[in-house]
Short mmCIF file of C-alpha atoms in Angstrom, two decimals:
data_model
loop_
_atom_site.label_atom_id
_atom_site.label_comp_id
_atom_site.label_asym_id
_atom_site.label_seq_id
_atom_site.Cartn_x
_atom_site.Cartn_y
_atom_site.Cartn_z
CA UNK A 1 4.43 -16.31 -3.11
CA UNK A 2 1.99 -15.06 -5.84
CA UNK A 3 3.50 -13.48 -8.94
CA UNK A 4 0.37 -13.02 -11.27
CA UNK A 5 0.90 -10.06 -13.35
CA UNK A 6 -0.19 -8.85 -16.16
CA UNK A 7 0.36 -5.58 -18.45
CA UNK A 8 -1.69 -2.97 -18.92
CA UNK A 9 -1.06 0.21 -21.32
CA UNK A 10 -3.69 2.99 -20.88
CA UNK A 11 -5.07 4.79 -23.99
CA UNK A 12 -7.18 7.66 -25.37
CA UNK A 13 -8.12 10.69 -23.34
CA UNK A 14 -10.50 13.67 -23.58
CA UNK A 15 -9.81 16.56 -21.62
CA UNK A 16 -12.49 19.47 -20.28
CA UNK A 17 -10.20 22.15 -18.52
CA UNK A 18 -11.08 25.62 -16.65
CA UNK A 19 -7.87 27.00 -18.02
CA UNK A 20 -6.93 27.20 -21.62
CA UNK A 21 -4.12 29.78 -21.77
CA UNK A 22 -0.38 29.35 -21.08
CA UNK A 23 3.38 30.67 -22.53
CA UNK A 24 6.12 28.24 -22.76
CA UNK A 25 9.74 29.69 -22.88
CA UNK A 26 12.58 28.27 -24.14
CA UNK A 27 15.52 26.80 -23.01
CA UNK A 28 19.61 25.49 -23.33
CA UNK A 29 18.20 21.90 -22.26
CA UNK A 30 14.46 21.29 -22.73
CA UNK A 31 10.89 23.83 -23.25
CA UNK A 32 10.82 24.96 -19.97
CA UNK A 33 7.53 25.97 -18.81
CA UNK A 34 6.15 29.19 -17.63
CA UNK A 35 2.55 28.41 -16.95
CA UNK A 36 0.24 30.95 -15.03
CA UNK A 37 0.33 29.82 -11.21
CA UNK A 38 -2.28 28.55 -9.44
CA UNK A 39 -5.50 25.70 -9.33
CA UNK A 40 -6.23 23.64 -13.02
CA UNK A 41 -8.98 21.69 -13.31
CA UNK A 42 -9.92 19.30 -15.71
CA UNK A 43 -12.27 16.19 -16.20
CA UNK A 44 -11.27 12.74 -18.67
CA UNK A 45 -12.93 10.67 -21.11
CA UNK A 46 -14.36 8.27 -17.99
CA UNK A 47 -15.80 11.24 -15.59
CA UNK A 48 -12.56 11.17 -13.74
CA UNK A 49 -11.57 14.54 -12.60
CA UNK A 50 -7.95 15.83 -11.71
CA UNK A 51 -6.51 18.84 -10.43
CA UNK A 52 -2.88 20.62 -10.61
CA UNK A 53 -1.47 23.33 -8.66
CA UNK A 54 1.77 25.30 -10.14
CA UNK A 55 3.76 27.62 -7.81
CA UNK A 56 5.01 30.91 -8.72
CA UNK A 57 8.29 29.41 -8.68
CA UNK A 58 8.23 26.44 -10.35
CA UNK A 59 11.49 24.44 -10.36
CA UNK A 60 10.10 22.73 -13.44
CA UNK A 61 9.55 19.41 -11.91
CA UNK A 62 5.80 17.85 -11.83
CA UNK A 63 5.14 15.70 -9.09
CA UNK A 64 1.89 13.12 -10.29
CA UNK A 65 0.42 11.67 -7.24
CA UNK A 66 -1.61 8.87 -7.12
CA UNK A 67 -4.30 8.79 -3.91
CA UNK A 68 -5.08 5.71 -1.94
CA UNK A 69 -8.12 3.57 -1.52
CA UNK A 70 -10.81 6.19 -0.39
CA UNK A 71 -13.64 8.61 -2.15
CA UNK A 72 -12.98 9.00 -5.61
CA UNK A 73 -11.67 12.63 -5.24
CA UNK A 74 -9.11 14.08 -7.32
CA UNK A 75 -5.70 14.78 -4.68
CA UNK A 76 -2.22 15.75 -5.81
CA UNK A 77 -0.37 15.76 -2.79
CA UNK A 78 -0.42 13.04 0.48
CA UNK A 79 -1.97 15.72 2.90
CA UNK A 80 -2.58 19.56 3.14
CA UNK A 81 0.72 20.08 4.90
CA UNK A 82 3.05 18.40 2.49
CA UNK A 83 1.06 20.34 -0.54
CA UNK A 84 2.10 23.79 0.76
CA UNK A 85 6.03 22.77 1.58
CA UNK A 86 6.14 21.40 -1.75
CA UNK A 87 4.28 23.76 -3.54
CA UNK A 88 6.55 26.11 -1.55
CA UNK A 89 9.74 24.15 -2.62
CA UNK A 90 9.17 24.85 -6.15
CA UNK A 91 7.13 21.55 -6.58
CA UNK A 92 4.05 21.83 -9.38
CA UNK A 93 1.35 18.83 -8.33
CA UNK A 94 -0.97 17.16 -10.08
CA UNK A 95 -3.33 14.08 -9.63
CA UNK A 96 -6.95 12.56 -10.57
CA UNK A 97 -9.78 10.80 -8.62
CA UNK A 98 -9.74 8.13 -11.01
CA UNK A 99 -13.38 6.57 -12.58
CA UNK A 100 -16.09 7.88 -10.15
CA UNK A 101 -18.53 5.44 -11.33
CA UNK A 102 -17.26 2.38 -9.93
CA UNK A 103 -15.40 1.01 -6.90
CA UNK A 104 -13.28 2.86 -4.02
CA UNK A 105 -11.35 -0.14 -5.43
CA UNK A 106 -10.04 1.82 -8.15
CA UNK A 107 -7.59 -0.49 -9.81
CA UNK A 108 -9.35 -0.92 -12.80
CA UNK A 109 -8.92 2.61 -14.16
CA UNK A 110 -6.23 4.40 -11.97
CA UNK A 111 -3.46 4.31 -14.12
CA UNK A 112 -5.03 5.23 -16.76
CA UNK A 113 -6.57 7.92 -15.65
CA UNK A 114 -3.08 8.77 -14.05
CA UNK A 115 -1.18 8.84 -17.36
CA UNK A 116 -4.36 10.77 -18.98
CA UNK A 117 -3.89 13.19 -16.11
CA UNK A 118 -0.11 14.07 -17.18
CA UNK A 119 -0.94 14.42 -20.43
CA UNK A 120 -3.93 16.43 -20.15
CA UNK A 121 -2.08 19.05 -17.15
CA UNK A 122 0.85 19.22 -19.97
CA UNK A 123 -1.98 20.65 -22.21
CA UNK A 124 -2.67 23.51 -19.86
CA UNK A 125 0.87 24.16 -18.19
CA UNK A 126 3.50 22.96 -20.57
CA UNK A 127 5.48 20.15 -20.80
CA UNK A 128 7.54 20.05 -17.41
CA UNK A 129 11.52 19.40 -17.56
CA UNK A 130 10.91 16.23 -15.57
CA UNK A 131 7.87 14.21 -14.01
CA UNK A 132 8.02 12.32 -10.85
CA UNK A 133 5.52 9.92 -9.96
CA UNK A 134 4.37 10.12 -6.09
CA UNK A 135 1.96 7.03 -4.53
CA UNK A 136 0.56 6.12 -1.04
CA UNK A 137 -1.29 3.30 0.44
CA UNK A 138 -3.49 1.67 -2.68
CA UNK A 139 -2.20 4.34 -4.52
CA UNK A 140 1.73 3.30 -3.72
CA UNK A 141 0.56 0.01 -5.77
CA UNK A 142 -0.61 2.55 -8.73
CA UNK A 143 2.78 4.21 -8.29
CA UNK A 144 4.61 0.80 -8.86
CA UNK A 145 1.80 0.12 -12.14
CA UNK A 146 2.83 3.42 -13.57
CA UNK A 147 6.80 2.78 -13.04
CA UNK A 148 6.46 -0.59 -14.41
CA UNK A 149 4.80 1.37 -17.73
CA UNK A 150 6.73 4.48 -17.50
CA UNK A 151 7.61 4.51 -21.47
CA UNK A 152 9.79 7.57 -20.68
CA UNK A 153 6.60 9.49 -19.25
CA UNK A 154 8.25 9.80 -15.83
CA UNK A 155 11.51 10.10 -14.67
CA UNK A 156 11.76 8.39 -11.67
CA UNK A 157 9.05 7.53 -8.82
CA UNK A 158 8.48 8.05 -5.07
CA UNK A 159 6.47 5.19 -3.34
CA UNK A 160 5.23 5.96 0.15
CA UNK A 161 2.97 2.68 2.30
CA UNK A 162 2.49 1.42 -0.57
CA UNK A 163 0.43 -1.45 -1.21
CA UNK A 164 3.28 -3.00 -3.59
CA UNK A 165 2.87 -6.93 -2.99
CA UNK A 166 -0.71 -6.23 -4.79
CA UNK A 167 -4.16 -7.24 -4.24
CA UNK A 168 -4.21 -10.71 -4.47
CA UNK A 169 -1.62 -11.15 -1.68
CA UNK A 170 -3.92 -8.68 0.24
CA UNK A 171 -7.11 -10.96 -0.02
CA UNK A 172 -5.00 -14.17 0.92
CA UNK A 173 -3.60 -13.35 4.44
CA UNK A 174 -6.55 -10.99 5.68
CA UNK A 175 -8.98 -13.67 4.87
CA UNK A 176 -6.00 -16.34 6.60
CA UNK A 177 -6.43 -13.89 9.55
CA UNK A 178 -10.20 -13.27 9.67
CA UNK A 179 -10.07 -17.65 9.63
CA UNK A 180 -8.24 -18.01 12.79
CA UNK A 181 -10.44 -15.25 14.62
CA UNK A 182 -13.97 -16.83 13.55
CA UNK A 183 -12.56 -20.33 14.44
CA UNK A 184 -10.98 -20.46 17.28
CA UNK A 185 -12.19 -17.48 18.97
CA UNK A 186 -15.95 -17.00 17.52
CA UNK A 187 -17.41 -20.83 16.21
CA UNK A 188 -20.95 -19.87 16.98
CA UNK A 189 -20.99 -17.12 15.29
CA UNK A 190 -21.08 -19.00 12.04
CA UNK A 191 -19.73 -15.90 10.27
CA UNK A 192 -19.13 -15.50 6.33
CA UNK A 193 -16.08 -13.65 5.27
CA UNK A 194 -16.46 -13.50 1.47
CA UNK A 195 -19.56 -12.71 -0.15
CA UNK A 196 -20.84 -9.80 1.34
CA UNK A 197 -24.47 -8.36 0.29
CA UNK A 198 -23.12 -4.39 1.43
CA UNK A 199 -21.32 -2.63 3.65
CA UNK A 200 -23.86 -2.98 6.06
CA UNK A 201 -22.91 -7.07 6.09
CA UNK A 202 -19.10 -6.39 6.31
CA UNK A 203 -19.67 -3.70 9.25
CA UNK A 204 -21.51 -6.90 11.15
CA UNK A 205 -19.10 -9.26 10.55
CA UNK A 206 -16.04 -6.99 11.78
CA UNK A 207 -18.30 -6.04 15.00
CA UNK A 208 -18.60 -9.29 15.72
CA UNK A 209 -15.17 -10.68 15.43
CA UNK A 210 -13.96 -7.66 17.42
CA UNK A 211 -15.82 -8.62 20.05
CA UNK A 212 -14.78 -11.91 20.06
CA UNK A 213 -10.95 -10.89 20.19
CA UNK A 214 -11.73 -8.66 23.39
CA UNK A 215 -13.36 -11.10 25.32
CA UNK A 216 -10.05 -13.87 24.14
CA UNK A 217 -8.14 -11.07 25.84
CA UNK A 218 -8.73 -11.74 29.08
CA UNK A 219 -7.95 -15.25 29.15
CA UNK A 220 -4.46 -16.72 28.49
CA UNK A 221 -5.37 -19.54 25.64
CA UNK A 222 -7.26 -16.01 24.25
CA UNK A 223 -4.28 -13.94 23.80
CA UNK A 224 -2.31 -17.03 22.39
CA UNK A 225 -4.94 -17.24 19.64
CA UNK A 226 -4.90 -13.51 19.02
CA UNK A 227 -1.16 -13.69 18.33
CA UNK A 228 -2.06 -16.76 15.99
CA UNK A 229 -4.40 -14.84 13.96
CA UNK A 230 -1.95 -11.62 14.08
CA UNK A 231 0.71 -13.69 12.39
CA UNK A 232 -1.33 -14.67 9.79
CA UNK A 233 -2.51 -10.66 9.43
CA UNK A 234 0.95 -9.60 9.12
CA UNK A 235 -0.05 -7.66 12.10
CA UNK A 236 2.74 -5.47 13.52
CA UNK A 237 3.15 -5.49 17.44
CA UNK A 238 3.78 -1.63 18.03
CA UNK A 239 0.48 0.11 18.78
CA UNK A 240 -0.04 4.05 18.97
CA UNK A 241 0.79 5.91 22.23
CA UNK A 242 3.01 2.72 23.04
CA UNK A 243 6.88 2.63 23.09
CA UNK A 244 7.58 -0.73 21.21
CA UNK A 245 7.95 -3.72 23.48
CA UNK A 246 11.51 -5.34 24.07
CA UNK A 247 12.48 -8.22 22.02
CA UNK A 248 11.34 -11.66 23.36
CA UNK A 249 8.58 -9.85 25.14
CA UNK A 250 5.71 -12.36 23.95
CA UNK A 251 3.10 -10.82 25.69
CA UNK A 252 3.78 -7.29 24.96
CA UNK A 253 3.73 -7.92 21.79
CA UNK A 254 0.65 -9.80 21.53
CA UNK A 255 -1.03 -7.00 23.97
CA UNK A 256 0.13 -4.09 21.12
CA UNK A 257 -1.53 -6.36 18.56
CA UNK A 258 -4.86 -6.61 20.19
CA UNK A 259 -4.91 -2.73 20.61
CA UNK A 260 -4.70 -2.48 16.90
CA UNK A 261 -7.94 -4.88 16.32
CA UNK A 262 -9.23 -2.87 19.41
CA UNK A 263 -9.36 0.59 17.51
CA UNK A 264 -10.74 -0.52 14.43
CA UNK A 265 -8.37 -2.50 12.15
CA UNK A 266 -11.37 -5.32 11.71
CA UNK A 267 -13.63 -2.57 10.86
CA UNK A 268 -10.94 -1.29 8.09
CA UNK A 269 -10.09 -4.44 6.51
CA UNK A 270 -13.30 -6.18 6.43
CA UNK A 271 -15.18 -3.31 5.81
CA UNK A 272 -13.33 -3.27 2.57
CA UNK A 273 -13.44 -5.84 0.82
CA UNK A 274 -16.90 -5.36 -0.11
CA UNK A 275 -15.74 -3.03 -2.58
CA UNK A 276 -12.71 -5.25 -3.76
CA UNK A 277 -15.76 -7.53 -4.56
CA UNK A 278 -17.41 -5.10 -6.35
CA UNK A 279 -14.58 -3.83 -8.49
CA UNK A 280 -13.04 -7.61 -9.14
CA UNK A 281 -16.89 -8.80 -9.76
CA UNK A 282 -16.67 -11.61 -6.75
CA UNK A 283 -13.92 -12.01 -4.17
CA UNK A 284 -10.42 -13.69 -5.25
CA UNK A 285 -8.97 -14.86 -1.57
CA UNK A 286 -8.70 -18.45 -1.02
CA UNK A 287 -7.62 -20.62 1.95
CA UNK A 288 -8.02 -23.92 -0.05
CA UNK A 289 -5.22 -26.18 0.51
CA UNK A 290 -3.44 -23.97 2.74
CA UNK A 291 -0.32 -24.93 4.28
CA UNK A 292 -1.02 -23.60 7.81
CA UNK A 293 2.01 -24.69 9.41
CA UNK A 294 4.41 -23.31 6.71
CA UNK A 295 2.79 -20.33 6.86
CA UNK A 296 3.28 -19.75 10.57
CA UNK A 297 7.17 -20.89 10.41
CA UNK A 298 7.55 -17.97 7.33
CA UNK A 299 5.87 -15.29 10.25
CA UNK A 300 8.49 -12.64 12.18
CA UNK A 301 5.79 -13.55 15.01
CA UNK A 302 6.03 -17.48 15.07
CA UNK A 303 7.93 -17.22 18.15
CA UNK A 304 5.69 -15.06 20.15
CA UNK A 305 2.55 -17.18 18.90
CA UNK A 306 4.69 -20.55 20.12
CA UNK A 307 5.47 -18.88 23.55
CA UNK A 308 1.66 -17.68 24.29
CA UNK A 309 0.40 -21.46 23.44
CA UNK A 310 3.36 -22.33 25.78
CA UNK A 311 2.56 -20.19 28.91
CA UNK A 312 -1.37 -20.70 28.40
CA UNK A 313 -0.79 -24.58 28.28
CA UNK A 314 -2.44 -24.73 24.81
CA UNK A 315 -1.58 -27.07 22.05
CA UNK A 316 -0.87 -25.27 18.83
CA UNK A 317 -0.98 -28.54 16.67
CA UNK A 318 -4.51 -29.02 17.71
CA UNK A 319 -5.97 -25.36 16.53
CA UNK A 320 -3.56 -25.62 13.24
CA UNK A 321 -5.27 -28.66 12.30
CA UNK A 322 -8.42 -27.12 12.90
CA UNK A 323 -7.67 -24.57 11.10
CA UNK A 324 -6.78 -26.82 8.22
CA UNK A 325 -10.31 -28.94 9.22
CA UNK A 326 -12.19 -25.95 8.86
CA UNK A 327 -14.40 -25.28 5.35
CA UNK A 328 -12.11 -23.59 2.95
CA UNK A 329 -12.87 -20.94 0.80
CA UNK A 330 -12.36 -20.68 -2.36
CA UNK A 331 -11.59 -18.03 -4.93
CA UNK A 332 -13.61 -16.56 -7.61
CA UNK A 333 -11.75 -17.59 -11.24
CA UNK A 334 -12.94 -14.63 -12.73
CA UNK A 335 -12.15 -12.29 -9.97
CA UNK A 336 -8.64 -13.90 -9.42
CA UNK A 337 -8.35 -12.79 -12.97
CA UNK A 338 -9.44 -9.42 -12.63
CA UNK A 339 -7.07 -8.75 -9.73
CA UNK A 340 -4.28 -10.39 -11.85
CA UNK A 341 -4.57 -8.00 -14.46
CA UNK A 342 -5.25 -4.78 -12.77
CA UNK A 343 -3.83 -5.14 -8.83
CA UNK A 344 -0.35 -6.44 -8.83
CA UNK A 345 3.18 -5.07 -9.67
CA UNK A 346 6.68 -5.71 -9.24
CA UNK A 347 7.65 -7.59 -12.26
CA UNK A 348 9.50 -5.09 -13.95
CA UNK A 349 10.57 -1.47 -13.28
CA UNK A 350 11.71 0.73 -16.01
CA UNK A 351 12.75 3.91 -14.39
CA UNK A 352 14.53 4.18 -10.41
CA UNK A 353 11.74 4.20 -7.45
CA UNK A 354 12.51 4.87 -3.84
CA UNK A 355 10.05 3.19 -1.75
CA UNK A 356 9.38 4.80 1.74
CA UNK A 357 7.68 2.45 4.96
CA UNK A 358 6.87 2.74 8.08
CA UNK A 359 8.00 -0.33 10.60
CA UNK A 360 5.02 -0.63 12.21
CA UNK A 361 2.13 -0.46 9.71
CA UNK A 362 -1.19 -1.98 10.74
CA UNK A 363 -2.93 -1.31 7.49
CA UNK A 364 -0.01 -2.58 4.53
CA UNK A 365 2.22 -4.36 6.60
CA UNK A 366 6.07 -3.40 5.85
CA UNK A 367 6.61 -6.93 4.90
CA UNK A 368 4.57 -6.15 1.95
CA UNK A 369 8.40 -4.66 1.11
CA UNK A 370 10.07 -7.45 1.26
CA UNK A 371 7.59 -9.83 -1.19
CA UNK A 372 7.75 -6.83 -3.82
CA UNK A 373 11.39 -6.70 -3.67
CA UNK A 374 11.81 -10.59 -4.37
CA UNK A 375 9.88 -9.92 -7.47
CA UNK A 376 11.95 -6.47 -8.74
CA UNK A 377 15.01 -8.82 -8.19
CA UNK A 378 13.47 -11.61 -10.25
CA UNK A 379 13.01 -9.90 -12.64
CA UNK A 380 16.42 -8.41 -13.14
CA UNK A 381 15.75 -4.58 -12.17
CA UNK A 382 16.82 -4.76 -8.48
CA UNK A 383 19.30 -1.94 -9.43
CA UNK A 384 16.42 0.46 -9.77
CA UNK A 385 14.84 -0.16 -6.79
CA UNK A 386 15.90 1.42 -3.25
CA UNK A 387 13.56 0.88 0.54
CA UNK A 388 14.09 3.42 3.45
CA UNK A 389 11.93 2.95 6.52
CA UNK A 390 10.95 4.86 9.15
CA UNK A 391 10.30 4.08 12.53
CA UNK A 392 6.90 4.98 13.57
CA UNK A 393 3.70 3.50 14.10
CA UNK A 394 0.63 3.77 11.80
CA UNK A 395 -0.20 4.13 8.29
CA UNK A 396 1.44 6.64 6.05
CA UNK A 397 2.54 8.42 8.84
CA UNK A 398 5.15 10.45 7.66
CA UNK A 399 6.67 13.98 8.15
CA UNK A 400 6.94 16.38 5.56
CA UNK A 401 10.48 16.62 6.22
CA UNK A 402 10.18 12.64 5.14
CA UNK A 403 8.38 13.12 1.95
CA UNK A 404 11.12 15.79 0.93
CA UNK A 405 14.16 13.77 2.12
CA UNK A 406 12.68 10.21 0.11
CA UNK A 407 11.53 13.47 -2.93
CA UNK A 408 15.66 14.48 -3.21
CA UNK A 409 17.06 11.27 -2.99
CA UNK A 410 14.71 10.15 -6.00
CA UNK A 411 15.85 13.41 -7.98
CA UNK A 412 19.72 12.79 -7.00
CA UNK A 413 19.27 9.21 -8.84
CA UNK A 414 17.47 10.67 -11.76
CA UNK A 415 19.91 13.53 -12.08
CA UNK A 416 23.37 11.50 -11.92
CA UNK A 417 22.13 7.80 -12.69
CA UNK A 418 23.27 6.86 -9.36
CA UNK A 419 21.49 6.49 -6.20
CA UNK A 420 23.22 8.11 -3.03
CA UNK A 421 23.61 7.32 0.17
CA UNK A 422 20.13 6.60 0.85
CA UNK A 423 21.04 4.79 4.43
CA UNK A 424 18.84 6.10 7.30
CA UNK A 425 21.43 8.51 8.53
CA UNK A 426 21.71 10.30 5.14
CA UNK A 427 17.83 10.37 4.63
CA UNK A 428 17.69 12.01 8.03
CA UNK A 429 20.42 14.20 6.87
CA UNK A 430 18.84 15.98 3.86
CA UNK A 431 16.74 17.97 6.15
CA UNK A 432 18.88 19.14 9.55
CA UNK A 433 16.73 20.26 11.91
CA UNK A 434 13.56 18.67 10.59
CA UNK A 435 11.46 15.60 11.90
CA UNK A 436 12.52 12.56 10.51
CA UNK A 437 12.45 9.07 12.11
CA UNK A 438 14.67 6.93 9.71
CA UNK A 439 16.39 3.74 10.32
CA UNK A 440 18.00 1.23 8.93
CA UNK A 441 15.63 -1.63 9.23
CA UNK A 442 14.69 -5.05 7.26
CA UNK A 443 11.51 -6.26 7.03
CA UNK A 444 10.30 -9.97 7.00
CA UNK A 445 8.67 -11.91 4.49
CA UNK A 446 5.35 -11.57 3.74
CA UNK A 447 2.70 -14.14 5.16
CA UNK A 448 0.54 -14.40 2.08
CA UNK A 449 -0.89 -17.49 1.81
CA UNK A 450 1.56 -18.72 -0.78
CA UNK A 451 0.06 -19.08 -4.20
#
C-alpha cells in the first residue's frame, strides 16, 4: 500500500470582493456574526475565484466546500438542491474554483486556495462561531488535505466520495485495469495508456478498449477477462437500474461490471488522466514489478474472476503471467513526486471527520475507505475518524436528507467531543421521514498496485 505524503501549508492571499460592508455583534461565547444575507464574491492572489452565500438566518456555522475534479468554477455546496436545504437550515456556504490557469487536476493549488477562501469570506461576513469543512469526489481528497492542516481553522470536517486513498493509488490500479483490457482482450490494438498528446488521444484509446470489452462479452473466456480487469479497477458489481446480484452469483456480477464500462466509465477514467499528466508534469502510474497474483488474492472479486475462468474453461495462470510478460510501464520520478506532495492524505488528522460512501461507486471505489483508514490508524488518530455508507449505486449519489444526517453527526462530535451513534440506523434516524439509504457495511481493501 502506498503511503507517500507530504505536508503542505498554504500562504499569502489577496482578496478582490463585490461586498465590502458588514456589522458584527457580540456575544456570551464568541463575535457572532451578523453579515448582510445573500451572494459574495471575491477573486485570490492566483485568479481563483470563490463565492459565499449567507442566509437570513444564519446559525453561525460556515460550511467550506471543496468541489471535485471538473471546470475550475467556484461551488459551495455538492448540488443546487442541497444549497437551498442548507442555506434554508441556517447553513452559510462558501467555496473557490481553485487556480484557473492550470489543470482540472487541481491538486496543486486547492487547498490553498481553500484556506485563502475562509479567510478572505471572514473579511466580508465576519468571523463565523464555527467552520466545517465539506468535500466530494477529488474534492473529498482536498477535504482530508485541509483536516490534516486544520491549525484550528476548522472545526471538524464532512467527507462525501471522496477520493481519500490519493492520487497515486488512483494512477496504479486504473492503469493495472486498462493492462488487462488492452492485453488480453485488445493485443492488436497496440494501445498506449500513459503519455497522451490531448484529450483527443485519451478519447481514442477509451473508444477503443470499450469496444473491445463489448465484443469479450459475448463469449465466455470474454466475460472471465472482464471480471479480471474489473478486479484490478476496483470495479463494483452493482450497475444503475439493477437490483444488486445475490452473493456467489459470478456472472451477475461480472454482467453489472461490464454495464459500467458500457456507459462510459473508460471514457471517464482514461479521459482523465491527460490532465493528471498535465498537472503532475508526466504520468506517475507504474505496473513495473507488479505482483499480479497478490494483487488478485487482495480483490473482494477474486472469487468471481476464479469462477468465470472456471466455467469458460480458461486458465487464469496463463493470462496472469502474461500479464506479468507484458511491457511494463513505468512511472515518471518527477511526477511521482509531484503527486506525493500535493495528492495524498491520511497520515494525520487533527480535528474529527465523518466520511460518507456509497457501496457501489464506479468512479472512487468504496475500498478507497478502507486504504485511508489503515493510514488514519497508523498514524495514531483513528479516534477522529468515523465511515457511514450508503447503499446505492453511483458516484456521490446522495440525498439531501444524507448530507444533513452525515452534517449533524459531524456537529454532535464537535459540540460534545464525542461522536454518537453514527451506526446506519441512527444516521437514518436524524431525518424521519426523509430519504436515506444507510447501512452498516465494510468495505474491502483497496487493489492498488502495492507500492
Amino acid at each position: 500500500m502506498s503511503t507517500r505524503t507530504r505536508r503542505r501549508l498554504a500562504v499569502g492571499l489577496t482578496v478582490l470582493t463585490t461586498f465590502s460592508a458588514f456589522v458584527v455583534v457580540p456575544s456570551a461565547a464568541t463575535a457572532a456574526p451578523a453579515p448582510a444575507p445573500g451572494h459574495h464574491t471575491g477573486t485570490l492572489a492566483d485568479g481563483a475565484t470563490w463565492i459565499a452565500d449567507v442566509p437570513a438566518a444564519w446559525n453561525g456555522t460556515l460550511l467550506l466546500f471543496s468541489h471535485g475534479y471538473g471546470p475550475t468554477a467556484a461551488q459551495d455546496a455538492p448540488s443546487p438542491e442541497s444549497q437551498s436545504a442548507l442555506l434554508a437550515a441556517g447553513y452559510a456556504l462558501a467555496g473557490s474554483s481553485y487556480d484557473p490557469n492550470g489543470s482540472w487536476w487541481a491538486l496543486g493549488s486547492a487547498e490553498r486556495d481553500q484556506f485563502q477562501t475562509l479567510d478572505a469570506v471572514r473579511a466580508v461576513i465576519g468571523r463565523p462561531a464555527r467552520t466545517v469543512s465539506v468535500g466530494e469526489s477529488m474534492g473529498g481528497l482536498v477535504n482530508a488535505q485541509i483536516v490534516r492542516d486544520a491549525h484550528g481553522r476548522v472545526a471538524g470536517s464532512l467527507g462525501l466520495c471522496g477520493l481519500v486513498a490519493g492520487g497515486l493509488d488512483l494512477n496504479d490500479y486504473q492503469l493495472a485495469g486498462e493492462v488487462v483490457l488492452a492485453t488480453l482482450l485488445a493485443p492488436d490494438a497496440h494501445v498506449h495508456l500513459t503519455g497522451y498528446s490531448g484529450p483527443g488521444d485519451a478519447a481514442a484509446v477509451a473508444t477503443t478498449l470499450t469496444d473491445a470489452v463489448e465484443a469479450a462479452q459475448q463469449t465466455p473466456a470474454g466475460r472471465a477477462r472482464i471480471a479480471l480487469a474489473a478486479a484490478f479497477l476496483n470495479l463494483p458489481a452493482w450497475a444503475p437500474g439493477q437490483n444488486p446480484p445475490a452473493p456467489g452469483d459470478s456472472a451477475g456480477q461480472e454482467s453489472q461490471q461490464e454495464a459500467w464500462i458500457a456507459a462510459g466509465q473508460l471514457a471517464f477514467i482514461i479521459g482523465s488522466r491527460p490532465s493528471i499528466e498535465q498537472a503532475a508534469g508526466g504520468d506517475s502510474g507504474s505496473t513495473a514489478g507488479l505482483d499480479w497474483r497478490a494483487l488478485l488474492a487482495s480483490s473482494s472479486h477474486r472469487d468471481e474472476v476464479r469462477a468465470l475462468y472456471h466455467a469458460a474453461g480458461l486458465n487464469l495462470d496463463a493470462d496472469l503471467d502474461a500479464l506479468h510478460a507484458a511491457p511494463a510501464y513505468h512511472a515518471d520520478p518527477a511526477a511521482t513526486t509531484w503527486m506525493a506532495r500535493t495528492s495524498t492524505a491520511g497520515q494525520r488528522l487533527a480535528v474529527p471527520l465523518l466520511d460518507v460512501h456509497t457501496t457501489a461507486d464506479q468512479l472512487v471505489p468504496v475500498e478507497q475507505e478502507n486504504a485511508f483508514a489503515a493510514r488514519v490508524r497508523d498514524a495514531g488518530d483513528g479516534r477522529l475518524l468515523r465511515q457511514a455508507y450508503v447503499a446505492r449505486q453511483g458516484h456521490c449519489a446522495f440525498t439531501t436528507n444524507e448530507i444533513l444526517a452525515g452534517l449533524h453527526a459531524v456537529e454532535h462530535r464537535i459540540d460534545t467531543g464525542h461522536w454518537g451513534d453514527t451506526s446506519a440506523a441512527a444516521l437514518g434516524a436524524d431525518q424521519p421521514g426523509g430519504t436515506t439509504a444507510f447501512v452498516d457495511f465494510r468495505p474491502g481493501r483497496l487493489v492498488d498496485g502495492g507500492r
